[in-house]
CSV table of C-alpha atoms in Angstrom, one decimal:
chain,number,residue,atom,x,y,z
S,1,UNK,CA,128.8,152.6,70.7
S,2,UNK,CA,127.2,155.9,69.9
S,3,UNK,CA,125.7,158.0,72.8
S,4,UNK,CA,122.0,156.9,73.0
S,5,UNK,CA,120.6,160.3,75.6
S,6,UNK,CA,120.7,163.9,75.0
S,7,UNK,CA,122.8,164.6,77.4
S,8,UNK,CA,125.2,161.7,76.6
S,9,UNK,CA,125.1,163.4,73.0
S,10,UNK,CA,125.9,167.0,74.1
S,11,UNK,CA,128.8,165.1,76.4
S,12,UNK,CA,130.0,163.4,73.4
S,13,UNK,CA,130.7,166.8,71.4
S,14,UNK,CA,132.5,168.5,73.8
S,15,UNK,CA,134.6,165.3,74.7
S,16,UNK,CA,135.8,165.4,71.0
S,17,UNK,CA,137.7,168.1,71.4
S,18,UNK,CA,141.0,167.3,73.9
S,19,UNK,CA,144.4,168.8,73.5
S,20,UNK,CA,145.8,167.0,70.1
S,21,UNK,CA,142.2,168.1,68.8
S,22,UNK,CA,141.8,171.6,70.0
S,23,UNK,CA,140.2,172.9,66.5
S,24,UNK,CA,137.8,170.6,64.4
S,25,UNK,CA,135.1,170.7,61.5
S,26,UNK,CA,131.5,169.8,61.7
S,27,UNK,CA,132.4,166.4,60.3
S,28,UNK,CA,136.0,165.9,62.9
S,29,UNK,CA,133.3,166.2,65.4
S,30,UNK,CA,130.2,163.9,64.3
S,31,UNK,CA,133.0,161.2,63.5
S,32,UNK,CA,134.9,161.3,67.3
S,33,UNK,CA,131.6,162.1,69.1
S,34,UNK,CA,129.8,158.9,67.1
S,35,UNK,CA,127.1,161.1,65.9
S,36,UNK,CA,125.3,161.4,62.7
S,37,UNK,CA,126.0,164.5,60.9
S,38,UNK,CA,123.0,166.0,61.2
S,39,UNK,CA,122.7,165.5,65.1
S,40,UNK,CA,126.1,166.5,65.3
S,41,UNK,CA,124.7,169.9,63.5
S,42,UNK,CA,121.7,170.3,65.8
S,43,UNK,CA,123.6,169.9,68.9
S,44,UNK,CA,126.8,172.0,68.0
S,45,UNK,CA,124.5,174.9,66.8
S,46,UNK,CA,122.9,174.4,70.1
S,47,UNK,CA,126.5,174.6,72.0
S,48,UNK,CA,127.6,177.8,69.7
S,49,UNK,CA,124.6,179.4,70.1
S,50,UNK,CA,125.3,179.1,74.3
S,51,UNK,CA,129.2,180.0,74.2
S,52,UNK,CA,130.5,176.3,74.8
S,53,UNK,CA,131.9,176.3,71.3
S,54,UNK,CA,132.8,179.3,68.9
S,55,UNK,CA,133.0,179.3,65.4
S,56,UNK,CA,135.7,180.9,63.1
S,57,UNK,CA,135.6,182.5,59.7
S,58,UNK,CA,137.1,179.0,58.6
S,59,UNK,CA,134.2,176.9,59.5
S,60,UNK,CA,136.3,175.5,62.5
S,61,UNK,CA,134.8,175.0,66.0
S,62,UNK,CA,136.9,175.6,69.0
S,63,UNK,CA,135.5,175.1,72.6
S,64,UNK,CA,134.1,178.9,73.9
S,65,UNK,CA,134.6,181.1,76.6
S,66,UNK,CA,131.7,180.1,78.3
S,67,UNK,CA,132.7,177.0,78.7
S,68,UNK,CA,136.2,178.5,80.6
S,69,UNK,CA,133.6,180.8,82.6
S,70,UNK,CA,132.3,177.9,84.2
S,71,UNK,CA,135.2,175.9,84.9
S,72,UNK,CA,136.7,178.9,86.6
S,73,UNK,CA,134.1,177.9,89.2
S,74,UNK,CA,135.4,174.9,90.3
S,75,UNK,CA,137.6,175.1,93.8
S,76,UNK,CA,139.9,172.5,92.4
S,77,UNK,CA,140.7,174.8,89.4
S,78,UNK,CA,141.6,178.3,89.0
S,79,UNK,CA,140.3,179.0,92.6
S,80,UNK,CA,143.3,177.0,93.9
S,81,UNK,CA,144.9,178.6,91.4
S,82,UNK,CA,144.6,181.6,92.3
S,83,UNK,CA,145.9,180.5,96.3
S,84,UNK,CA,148.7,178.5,94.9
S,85,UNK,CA,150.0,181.1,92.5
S,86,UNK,CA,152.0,183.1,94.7
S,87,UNK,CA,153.9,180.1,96.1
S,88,UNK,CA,154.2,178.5,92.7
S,89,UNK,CA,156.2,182.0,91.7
S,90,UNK,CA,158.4,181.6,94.7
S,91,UNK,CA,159.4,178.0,94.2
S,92,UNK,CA,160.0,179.2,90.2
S,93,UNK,CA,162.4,182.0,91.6
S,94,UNK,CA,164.4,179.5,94.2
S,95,UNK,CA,165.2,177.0,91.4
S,96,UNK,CA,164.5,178.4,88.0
S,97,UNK,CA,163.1,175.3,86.7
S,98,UNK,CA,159.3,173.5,85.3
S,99,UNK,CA,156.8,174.4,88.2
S,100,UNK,CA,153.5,172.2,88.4
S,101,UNK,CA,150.4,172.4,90.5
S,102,UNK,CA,148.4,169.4,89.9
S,103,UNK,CA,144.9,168.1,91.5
S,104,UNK,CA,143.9,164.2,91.3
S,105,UNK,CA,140.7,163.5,89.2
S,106,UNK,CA,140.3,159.8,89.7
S,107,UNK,CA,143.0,157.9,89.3
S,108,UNK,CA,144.6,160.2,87.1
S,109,UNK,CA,146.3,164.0,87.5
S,110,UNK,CA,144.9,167.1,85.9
S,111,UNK,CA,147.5,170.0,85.5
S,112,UNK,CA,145.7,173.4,87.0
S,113,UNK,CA,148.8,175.5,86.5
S,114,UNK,CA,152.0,175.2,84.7
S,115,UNK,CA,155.3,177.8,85.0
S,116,UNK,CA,158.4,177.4,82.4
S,117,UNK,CA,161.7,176.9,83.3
S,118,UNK,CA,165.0,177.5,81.8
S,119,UNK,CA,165.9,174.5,81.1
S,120,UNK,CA,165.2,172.3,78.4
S,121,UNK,CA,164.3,169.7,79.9
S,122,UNK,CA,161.4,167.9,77.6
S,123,UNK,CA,158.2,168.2,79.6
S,124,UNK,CA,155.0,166.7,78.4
S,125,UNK,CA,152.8,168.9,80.3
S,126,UNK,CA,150.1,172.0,79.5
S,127,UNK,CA,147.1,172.7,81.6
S,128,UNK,CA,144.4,170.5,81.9
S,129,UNK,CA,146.9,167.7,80.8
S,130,UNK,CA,145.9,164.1,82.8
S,131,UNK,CA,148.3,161.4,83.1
S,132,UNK,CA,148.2,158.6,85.1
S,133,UNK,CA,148.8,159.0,89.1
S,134,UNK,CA,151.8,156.6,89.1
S,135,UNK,CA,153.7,158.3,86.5
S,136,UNK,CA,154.8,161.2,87.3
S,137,UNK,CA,156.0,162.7,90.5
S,138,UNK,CA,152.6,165.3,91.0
S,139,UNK,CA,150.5,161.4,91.2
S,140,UNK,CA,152.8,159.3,93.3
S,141,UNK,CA,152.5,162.6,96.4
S,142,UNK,CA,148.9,162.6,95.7
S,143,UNK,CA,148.5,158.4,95.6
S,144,UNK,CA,150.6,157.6,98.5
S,145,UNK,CA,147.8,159.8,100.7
S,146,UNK,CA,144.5,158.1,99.2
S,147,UNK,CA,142.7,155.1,101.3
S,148,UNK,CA,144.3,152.5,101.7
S,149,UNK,CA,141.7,150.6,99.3
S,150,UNK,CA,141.8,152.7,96.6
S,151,UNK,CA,146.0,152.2,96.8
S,152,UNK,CA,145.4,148.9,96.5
S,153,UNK,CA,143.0,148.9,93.6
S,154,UNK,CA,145.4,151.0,91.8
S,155,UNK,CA,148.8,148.9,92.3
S,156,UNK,CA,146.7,146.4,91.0
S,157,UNK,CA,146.8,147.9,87.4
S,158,UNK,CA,147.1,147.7,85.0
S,159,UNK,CA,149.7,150.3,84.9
S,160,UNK,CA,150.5,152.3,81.9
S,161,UNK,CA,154.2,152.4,80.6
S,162,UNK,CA,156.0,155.4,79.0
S,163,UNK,CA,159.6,154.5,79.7
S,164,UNK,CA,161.7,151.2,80.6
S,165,UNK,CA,161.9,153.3,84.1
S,166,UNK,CA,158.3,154.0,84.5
S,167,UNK,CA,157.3,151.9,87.7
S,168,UNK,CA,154.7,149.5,86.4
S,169,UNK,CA,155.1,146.6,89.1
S,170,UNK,CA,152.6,146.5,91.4
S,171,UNK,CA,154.9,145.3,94.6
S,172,UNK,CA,157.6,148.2,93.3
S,173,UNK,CA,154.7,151.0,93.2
S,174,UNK,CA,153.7,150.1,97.1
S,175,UNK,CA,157.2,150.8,98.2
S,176,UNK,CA,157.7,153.8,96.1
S,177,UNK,CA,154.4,154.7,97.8
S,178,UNK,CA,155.8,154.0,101.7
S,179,UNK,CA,159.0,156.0,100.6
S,180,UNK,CA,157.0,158.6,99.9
S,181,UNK,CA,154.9,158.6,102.9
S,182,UNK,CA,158.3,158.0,104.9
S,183,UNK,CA,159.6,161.5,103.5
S,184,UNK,CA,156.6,163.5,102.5
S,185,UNK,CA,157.9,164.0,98.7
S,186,UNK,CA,157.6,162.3,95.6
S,187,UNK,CA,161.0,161.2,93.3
S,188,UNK,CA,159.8,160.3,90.0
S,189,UNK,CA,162.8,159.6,87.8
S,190,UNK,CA,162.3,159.1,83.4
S,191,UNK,CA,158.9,158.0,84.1
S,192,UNK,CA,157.2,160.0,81.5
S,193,UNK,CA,160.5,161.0,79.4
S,194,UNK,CA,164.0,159.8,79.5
S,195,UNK,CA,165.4,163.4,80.4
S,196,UNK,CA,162.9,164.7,83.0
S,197,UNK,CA,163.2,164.4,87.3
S,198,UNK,CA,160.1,165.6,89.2
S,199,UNK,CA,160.4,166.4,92.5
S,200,UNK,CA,156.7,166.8,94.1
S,201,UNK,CA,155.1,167.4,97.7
S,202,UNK,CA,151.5,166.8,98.7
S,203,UNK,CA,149.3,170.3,99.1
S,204,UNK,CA,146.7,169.4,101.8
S,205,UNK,CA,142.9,171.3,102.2
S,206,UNK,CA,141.3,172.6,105.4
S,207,UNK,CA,140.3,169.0,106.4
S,208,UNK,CA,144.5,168.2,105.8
S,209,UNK,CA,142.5,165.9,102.7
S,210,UNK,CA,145.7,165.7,100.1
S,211,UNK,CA,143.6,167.0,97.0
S,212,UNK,CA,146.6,168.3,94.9
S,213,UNK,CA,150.2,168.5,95.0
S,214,UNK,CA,153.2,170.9,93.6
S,215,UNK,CA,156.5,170.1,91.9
S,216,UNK,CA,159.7,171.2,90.4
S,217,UNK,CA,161.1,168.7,87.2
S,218,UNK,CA,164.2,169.0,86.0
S,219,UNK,CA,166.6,167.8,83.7
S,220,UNK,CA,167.5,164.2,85.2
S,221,UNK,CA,171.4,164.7,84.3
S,222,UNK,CA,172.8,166.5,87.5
S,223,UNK,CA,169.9,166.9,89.0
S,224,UNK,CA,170.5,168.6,92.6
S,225,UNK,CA,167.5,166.5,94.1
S,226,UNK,CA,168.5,167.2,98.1
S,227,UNK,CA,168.2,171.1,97.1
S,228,UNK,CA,165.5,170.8,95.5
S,229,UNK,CA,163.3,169.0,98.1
S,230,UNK,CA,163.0,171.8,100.6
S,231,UNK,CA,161.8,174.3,98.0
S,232,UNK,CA,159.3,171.9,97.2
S,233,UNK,CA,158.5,171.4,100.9
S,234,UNK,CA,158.2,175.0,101.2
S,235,UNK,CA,156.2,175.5,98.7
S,236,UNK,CA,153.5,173.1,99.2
S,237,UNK,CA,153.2,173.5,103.1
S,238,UNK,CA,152.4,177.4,102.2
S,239,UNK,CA,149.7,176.5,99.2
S,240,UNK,CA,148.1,174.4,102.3
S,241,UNK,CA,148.1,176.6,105.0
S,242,UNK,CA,146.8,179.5,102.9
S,243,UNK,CA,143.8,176.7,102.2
S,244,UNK,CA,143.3,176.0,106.2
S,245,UNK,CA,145.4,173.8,106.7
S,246,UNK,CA,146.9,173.8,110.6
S,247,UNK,CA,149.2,170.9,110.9
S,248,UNK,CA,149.6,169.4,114.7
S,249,UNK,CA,152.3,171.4,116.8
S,250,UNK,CA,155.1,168.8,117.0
S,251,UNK,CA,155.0,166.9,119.7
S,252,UNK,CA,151.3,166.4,120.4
């Protein structure tokens, strides 16, 4: 159905651009936005002319500077960014390996910040990736901490596969969500790829809200997941006190 508002219209342009499409003609975008070509015309001179999109000597329209300008407004992006960074460099230089700082939109994760590792571990990840919450490890630390209803909702599925280990049972994915509640990280094992371990812990806000979380994947082969967990730990327990966060001394 083709967007029937303006705005819906303007929407519909920018959404045709996503990370397999990052560069497309005039007629790549009218055909994935579901717009006439002359529309299409109108409103991408409209979004060039503003900075959303930008226009090389090719004819080829790439999403603008602008457009990154406002997005590094949002607290949930390069703000926490910008807090996380330090500890995401520390947790790279304890284990060497894929770091990931990831915030939940939905019922999905959106990668804010992504540090290579040595290994060669296959990792379908760049920033502003979204997969979905039970799938990786970055989801299940973020998923195990939502309301209760929203849990429930989501075990419900459907749930996306990727691998023959990708947790896609509804009664399975409520005790991986209690395990990780239990031990405050996330184990996701060949969920997304056959060769990849993520190792993830819950980053909580001011309120102690989990709105994101940090992890460490690795190659699943001889993983060292017991040393890996209290870097993790580490890691996001710093993010969230440097957000607010003061956790209850023990024992009250």
């Amino acid at each position: 159905m083709s967007p029937s508002s303006a705005p819906q219209r303007l929407l519909a342009v920018l959404a045709a651009f996503d990370h397999d499409h990052p560069a497309l003609s005039l007629t790549d975008i009218s055909r994935r936005a579901g717009l006439s070509l002359t529309t299409a015309h109108r409103l991408v001179g409209a979004l060039t002319a503003w900075g959303a999109l930008e226009r090389d000597q090719a004819g080829t329209y790439h999403v603008g500077l602008r457009l990154w300008e406002v997005a590094a407004l949002s607290p949930r992006g390069l703000a926490l960014r910008q807090v996380a960074l330090p500890y995401l460099e520390d947790l790279y230089e304890a284990t060497h390996e894929n770091v990931q700082l990831a915030v939940r939109d939905g019922s999905e994760v959106v990668y804010t910040e992504w540090i290579s590792g040595r290994s060669a571990v296959g990792v379908k990840i760049q920033v502003g990736a979204r997969w979905p919450l039970h799938a990786t490890g970055v989801g299940l630390a973020m998923l195990a901490h939502c309301e209760p209803a929203f849990q429930e909702e989501y075990c419900a599925g459907p749930l996306a596969v990727f691998t023959a280990h990708t947790v896609a049972d509804p009664a399975a994915l409520r005790r991986v969500l209690a395990e990780v509640r239990r031990t405050g990280v996330a184990v996701s094992v060949r969920q997304i790829t056959d060769d990849a371990l993520s190792v993830a812990a819950p980053v909580r806000g001011a309120d102690g809200a989990v709105g994101a979380a940090v992890s460490v994947v690795v190659p699943e082969r001889g993983a060292q997941t017991a040393a890996l967990v209290p870097a993790v730990r580490i890691a996001a327990r710093g993010i969230s006190r440097a957000l607010g966060w003061h956790p209850e001394p023990s024992g009250r």
